[in-house]
GROMACS .gro file of N, CA, C and O in nm:
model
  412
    1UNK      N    1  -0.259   0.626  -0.634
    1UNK     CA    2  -0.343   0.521  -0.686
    1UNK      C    3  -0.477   0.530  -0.613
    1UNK      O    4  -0.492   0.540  -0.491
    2UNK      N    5  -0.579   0.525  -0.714
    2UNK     CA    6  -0.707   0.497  -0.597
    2UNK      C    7  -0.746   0.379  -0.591
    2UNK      O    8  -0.727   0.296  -0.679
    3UNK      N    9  -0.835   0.350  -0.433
    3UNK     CA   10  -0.822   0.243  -0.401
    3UNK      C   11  -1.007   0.253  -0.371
    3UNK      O   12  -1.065   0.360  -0.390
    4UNK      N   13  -1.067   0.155  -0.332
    4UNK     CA   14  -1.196   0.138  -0.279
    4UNK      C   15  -1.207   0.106  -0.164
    4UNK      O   16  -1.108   0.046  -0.124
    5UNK      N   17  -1.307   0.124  -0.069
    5UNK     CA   18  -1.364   0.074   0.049
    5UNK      C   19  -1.480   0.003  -0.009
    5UNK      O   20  -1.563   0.046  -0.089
    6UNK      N   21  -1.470  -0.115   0.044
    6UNK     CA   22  -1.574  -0.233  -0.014
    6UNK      C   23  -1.681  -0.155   0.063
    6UNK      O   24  -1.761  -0.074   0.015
    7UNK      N   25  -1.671  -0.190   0.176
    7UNK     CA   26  -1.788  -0.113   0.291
    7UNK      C   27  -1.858  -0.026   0.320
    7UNK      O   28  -1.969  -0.023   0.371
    8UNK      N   29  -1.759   0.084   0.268
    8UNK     CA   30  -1.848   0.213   0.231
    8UNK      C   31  -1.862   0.271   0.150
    8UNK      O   32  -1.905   0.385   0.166
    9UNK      N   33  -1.829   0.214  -0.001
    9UNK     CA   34  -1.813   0.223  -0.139
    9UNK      C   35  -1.767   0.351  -0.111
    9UNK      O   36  -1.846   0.442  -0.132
   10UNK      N   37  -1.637   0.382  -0.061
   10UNK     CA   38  -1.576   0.509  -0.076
   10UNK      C   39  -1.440   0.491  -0.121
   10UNK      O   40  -1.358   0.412  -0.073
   11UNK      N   41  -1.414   0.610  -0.264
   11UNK     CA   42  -1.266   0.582  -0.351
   11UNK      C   43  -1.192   0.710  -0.251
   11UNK      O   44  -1.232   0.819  -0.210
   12UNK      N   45  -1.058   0.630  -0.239
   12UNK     CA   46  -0.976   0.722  -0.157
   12UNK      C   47  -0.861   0.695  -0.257
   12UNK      O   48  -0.846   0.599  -0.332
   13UNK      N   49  -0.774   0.817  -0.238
   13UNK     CA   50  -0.630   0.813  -0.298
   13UNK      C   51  -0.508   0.760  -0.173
   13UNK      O   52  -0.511   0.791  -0.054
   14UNK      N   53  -0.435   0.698  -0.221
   14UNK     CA   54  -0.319   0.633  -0.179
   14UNK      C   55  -0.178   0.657  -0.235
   14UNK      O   56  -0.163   0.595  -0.340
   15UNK      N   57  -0.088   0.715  -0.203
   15UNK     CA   58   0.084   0.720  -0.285
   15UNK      C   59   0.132   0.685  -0.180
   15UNK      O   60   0.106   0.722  -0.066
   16UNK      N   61   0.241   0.574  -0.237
   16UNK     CA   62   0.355   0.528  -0.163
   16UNK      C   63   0.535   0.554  -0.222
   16UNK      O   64   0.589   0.449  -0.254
   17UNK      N   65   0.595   0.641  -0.232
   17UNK     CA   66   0.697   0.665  -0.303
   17UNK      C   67   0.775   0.579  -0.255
   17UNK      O   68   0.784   0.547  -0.137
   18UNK      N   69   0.872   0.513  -0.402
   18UNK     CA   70   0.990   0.432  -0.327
   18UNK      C   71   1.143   0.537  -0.300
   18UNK      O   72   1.146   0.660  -0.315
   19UNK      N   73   1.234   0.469  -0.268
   19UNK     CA   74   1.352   0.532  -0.278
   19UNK      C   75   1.375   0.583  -0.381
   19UNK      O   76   1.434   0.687  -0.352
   20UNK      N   77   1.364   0.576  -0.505
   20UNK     CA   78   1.351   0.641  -0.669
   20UNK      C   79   1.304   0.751  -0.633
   20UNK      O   80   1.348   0.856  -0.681
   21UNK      N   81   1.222   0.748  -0.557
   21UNK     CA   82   1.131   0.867  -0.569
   21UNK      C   83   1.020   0.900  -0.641
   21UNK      O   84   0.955   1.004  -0.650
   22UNK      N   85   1.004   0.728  -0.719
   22UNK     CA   86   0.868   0.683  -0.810
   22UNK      C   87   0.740   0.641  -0.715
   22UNK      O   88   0.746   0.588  -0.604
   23UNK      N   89   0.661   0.666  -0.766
   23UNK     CA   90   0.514   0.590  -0.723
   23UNK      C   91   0.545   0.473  -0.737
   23UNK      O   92   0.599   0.426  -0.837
   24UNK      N   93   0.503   0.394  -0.602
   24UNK     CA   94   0.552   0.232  -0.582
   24UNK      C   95   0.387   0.168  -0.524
   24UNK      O   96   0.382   0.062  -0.462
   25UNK      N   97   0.276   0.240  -0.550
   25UNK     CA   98   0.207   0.245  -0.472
   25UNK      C   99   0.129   0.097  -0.503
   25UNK      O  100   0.112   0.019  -0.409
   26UNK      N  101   0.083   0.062  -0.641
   26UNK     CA  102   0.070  -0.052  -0.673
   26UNK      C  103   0.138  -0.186  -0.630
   26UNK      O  104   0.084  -0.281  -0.573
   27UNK      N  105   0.276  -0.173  -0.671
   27UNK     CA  106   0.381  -0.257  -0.628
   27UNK      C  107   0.390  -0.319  -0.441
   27UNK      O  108   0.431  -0.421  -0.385
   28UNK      N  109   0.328  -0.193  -0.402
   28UNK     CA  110   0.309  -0.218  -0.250
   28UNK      C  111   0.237  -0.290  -0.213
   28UNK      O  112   0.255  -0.383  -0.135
   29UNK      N  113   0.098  -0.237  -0.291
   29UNK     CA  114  -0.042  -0.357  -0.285
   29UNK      C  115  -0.006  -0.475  -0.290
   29UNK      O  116  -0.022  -0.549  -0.193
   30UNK      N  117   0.066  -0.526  -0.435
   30UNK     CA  118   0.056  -0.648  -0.472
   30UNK      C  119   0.128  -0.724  -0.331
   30UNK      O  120   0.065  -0.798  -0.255
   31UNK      N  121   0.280  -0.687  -0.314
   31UNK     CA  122   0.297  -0.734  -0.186
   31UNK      C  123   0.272  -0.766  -0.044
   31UNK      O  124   0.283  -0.867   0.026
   32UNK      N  125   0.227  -0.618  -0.021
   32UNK     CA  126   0.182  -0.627   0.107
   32UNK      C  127   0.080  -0.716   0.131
   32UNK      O  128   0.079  -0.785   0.233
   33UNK      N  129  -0.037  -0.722   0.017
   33UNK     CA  130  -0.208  -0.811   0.054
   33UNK      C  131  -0.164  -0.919  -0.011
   33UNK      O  132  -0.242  -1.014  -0.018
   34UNK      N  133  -0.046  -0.929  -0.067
   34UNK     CA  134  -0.055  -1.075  -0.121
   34UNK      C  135  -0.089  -1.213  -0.092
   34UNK      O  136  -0.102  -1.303  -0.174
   35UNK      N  137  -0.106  -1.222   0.070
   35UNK     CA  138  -0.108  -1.345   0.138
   35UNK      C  139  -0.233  -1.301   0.218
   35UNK      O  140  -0.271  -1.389   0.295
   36UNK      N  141  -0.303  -1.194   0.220
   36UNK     CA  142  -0.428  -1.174   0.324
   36UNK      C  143  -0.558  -1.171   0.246
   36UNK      O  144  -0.549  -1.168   0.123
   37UNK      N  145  -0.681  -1.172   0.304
   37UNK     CA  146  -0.819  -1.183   0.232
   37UNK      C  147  -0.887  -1.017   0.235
   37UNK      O  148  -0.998  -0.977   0.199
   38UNK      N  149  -0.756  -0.934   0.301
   38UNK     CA  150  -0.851  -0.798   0.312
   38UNK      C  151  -0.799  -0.719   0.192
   38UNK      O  152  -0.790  -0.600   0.221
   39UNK      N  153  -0.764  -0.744   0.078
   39UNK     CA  154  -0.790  -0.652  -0.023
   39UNK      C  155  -0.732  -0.738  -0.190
   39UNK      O  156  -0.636  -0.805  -0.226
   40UNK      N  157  -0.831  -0.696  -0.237
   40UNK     CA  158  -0.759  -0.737  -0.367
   40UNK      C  159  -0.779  -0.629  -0.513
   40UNK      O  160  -0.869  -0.547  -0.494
   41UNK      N  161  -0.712  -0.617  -0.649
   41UNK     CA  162  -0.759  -0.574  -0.710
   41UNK      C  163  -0.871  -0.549  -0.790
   41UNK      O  164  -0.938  -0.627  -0.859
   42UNK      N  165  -0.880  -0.451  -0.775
   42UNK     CA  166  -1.037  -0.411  -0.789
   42UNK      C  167  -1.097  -0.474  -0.941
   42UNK      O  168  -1.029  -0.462  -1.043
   43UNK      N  169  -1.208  -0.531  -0.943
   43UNK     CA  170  -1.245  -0.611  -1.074
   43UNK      C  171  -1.328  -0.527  -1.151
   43UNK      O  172  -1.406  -0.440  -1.110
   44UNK      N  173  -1.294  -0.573  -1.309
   44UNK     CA  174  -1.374  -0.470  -1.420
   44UNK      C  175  -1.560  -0.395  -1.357
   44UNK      O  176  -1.616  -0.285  -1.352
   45UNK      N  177  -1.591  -0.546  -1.319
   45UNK     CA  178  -1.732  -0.512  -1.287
   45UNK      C  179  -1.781  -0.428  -1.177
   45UNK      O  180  -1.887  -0.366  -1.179
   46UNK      N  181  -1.677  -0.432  -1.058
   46UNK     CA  182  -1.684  -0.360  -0.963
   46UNK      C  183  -1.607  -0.199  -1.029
   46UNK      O  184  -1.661  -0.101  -0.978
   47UNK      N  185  -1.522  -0.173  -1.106
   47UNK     CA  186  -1.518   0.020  -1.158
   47UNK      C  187  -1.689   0.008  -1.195
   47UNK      O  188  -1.768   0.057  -1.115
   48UNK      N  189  -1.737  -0.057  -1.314
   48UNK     CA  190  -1.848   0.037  -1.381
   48UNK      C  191  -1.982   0.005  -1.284
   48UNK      O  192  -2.086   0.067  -1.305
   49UNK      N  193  -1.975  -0.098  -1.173
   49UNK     CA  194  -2.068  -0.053  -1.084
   49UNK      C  195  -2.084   0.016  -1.007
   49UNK      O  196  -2.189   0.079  -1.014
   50UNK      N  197  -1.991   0.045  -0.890
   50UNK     CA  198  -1.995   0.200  -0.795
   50UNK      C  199  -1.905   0.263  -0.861
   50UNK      O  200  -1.837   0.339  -0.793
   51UNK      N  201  -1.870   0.254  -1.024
   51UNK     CA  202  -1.814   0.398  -1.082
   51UNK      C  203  -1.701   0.476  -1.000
   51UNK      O  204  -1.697   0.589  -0.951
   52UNK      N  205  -1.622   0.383  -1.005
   52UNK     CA  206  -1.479   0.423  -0.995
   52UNK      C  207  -1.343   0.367  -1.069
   52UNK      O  208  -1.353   0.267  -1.140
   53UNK      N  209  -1.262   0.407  -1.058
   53UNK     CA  210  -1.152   0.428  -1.116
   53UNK      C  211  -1.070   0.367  -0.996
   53UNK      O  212  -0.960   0.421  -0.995
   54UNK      N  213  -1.082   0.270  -0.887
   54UNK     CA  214  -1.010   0.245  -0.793
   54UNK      C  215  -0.917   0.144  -0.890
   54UNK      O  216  -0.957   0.105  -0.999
   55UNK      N  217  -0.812   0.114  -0.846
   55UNK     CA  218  -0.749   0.006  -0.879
   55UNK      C  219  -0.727  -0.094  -0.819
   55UNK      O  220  -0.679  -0.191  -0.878
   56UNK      N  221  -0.759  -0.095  -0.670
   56UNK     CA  222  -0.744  -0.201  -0.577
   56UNK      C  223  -0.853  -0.175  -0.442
   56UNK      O  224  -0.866  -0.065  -0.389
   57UNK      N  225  -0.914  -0.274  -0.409
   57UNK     CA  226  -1.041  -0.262  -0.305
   57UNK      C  227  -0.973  -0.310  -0.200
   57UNK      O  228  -0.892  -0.402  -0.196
   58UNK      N  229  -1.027  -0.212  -0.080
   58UNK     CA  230  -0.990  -0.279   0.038
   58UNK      C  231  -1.138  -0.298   0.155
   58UNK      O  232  -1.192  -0.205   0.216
   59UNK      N  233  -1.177  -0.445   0.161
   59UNK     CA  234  -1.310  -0.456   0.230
   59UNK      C  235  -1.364  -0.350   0.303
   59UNK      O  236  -1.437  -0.257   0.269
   60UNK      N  237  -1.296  -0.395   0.450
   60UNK     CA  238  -1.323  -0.285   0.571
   60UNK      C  239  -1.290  -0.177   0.536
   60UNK      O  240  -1.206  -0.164   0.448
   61UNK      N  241  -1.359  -0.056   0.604
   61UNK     CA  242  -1.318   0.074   0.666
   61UNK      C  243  -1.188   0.018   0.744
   61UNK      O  244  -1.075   0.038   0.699
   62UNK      N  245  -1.215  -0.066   0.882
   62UNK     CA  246  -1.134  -0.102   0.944
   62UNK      C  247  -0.944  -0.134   0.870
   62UNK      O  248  -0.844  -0.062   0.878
   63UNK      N  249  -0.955  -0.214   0.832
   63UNK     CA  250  -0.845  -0.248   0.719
   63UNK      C  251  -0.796  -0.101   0.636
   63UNK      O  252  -0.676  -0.074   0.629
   64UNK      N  253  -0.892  -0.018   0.581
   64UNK     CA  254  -0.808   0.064   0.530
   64UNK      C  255  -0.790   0.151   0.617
   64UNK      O  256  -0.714   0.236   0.572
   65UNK      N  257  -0.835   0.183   0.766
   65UNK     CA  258  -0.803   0.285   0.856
   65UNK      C  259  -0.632   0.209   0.927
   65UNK      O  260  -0.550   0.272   0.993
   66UNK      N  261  -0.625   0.100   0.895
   66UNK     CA  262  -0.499   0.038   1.011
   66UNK      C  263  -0.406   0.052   0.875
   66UNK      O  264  -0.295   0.085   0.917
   67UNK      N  265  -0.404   0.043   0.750
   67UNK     CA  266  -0.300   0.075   0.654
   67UNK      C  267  -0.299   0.228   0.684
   67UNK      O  268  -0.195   0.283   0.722
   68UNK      N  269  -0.410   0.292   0.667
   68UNK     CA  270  -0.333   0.481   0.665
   68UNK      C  271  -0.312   0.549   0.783
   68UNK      O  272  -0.312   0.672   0.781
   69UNK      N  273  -0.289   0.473   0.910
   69UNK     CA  274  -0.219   0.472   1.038
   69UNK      C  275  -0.099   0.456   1.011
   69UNK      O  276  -0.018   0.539   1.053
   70UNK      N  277  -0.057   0.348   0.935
   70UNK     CA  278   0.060   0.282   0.926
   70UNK      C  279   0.174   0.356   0.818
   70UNK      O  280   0.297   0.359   0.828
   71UNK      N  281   0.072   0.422   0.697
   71UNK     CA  282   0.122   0.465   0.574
   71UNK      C  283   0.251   0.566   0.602
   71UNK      O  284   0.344   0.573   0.521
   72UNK      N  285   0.249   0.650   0.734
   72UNK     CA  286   0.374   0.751   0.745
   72UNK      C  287   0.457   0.638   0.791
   72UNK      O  288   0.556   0.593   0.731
   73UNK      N  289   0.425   0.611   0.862
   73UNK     CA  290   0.554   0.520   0.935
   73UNK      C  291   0.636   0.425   0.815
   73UNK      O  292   0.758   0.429   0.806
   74UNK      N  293   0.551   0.339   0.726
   74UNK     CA  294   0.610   0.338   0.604
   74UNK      C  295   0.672   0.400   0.534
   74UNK      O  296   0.784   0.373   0.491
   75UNK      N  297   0.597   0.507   0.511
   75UNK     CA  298   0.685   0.580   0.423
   75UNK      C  299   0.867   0.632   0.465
   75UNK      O  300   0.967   0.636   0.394
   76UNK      N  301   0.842   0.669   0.630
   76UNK     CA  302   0.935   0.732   0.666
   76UNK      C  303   1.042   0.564   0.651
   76UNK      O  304   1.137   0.582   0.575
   77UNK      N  305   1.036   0.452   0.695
   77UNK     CA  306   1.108   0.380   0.663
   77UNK      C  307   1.171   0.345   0.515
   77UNK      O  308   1.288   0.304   0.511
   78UNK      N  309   1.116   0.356   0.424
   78UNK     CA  310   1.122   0.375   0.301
   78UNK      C  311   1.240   0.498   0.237
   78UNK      O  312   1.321   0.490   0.145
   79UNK      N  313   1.203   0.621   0.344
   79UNK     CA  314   1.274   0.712   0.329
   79UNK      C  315   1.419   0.688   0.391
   79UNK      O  316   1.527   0.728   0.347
   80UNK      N  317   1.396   0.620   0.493
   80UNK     CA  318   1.512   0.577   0.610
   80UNK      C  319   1.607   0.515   0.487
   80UNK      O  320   1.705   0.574   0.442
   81UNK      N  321   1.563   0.401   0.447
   81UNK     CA  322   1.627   0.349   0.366
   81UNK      C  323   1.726   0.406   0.272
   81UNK      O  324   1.847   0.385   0.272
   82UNK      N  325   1.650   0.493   0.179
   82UNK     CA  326   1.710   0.582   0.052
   82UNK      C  327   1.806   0.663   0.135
   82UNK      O  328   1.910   0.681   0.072
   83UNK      N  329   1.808   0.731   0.282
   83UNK     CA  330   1.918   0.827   0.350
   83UNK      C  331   2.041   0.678   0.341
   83UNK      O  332   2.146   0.698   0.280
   84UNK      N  333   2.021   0.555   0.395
   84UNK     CA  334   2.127   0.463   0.459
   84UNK      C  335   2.214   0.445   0.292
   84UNK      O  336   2.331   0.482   0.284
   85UNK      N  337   2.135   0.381   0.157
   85UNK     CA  338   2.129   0.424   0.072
   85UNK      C  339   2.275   0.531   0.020
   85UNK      O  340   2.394   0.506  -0.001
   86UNK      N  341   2.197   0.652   0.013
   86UNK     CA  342   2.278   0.779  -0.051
   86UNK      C  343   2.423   0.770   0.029
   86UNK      O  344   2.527   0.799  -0.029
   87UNK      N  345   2.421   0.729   0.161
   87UNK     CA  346   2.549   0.740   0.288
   87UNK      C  347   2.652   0.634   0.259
   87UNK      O  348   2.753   0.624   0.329
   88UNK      N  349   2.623   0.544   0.138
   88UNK     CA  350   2.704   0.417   0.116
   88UNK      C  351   2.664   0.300   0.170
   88UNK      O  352   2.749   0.211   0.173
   89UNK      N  353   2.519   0.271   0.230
   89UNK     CA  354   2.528   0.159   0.289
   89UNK      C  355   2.447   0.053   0.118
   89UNK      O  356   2.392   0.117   0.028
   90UNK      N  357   2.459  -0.072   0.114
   90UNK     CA  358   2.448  -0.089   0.055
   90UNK      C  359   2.347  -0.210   0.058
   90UNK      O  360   2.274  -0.238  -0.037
   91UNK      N  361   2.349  -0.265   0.153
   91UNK     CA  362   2.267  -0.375   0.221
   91UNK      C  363   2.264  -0.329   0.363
   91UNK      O  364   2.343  -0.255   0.423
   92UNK      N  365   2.126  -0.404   0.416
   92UNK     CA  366   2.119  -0.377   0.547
   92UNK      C  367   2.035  -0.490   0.563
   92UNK      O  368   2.029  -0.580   0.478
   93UNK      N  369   1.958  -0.488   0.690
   93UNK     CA  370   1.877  -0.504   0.768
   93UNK      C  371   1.793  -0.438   0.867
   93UNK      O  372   1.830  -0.405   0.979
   94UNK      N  373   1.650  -0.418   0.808
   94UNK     CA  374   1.516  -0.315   0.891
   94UNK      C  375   1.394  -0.421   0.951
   94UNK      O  376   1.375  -0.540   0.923
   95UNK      N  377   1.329  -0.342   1.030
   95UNK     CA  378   1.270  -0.397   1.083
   95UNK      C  379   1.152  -0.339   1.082
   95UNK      O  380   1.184  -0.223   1.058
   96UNK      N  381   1.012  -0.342   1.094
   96UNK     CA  382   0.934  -0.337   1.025
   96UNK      C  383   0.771  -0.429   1.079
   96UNK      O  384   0.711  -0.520   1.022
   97UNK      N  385   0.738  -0.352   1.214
   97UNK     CA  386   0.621  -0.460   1.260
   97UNK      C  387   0.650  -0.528   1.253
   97UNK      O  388   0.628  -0.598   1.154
   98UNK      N  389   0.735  -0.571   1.371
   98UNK     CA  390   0.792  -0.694   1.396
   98UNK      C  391   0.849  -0.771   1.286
   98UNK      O  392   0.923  -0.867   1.309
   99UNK      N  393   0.818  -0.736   1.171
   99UNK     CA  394   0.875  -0.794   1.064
   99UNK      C  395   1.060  -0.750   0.982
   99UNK      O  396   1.099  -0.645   0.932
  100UNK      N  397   1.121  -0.867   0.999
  100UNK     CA  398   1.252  -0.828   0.902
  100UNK      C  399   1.227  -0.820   0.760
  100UNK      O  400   1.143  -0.888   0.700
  101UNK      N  401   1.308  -0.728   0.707
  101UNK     CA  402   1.337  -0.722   0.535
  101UNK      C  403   1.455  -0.677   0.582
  101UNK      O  404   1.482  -0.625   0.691
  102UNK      N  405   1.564  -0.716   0.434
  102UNK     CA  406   1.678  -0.740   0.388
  102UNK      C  407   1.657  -0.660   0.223
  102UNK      O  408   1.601  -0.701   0.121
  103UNK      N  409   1.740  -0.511   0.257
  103UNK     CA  410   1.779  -0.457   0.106
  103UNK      C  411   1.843  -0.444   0.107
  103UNK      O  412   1.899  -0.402   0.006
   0.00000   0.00000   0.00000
């Protein structure tokens, strides 16, 4: 998915695969920024003014440098998951910057 830097009007690409093994990368957005002021989807007027194709803006440089720090470590949890997953587990509990989720 591409995304924007408000700040430095720069379009970067973003994939987040889920356990499917689908592009979840949208689905991530909506969740993850759902409750914060540093990114939202990108508006009609903002593609045909800096002429992009982003689908979701993220203000800072800052903000999008601390998500694509973070993006392996995601992912590999994500991946963690789909191994616990395939092994029979069926529910768990992960942890996650200090944060719990329950799949």
């Amino acid at each position: 998915m591409k995304v924007l830097i408000r700040e430095t009007l720069r379009t970067v690409g973003v994939n987040i695969y889920g356990a499917d093994g689908q592009l979840h990368t949208k689905d991530f957005f909506e969740k993850y920024f759902s409750d914060t002021d540093g990114a939202y989807p990108t508006l009609p007027e903002e593609q045909e003014e800096f002429e992009t194709e982003a689908e979701w803006t993220i203000i800072t440089e800052a903000d999008f440098k601390h998500l694509a720090e973070n993006l392996a470590h995601i992912q590999n949890a994500i991946d963690g998951v789909q191994e616990k997953i395939e092994n029979g587990d069926s529910k768990a509990e992960y942890t996650f910057n200090s944060d719990c989720f329950f799949i």
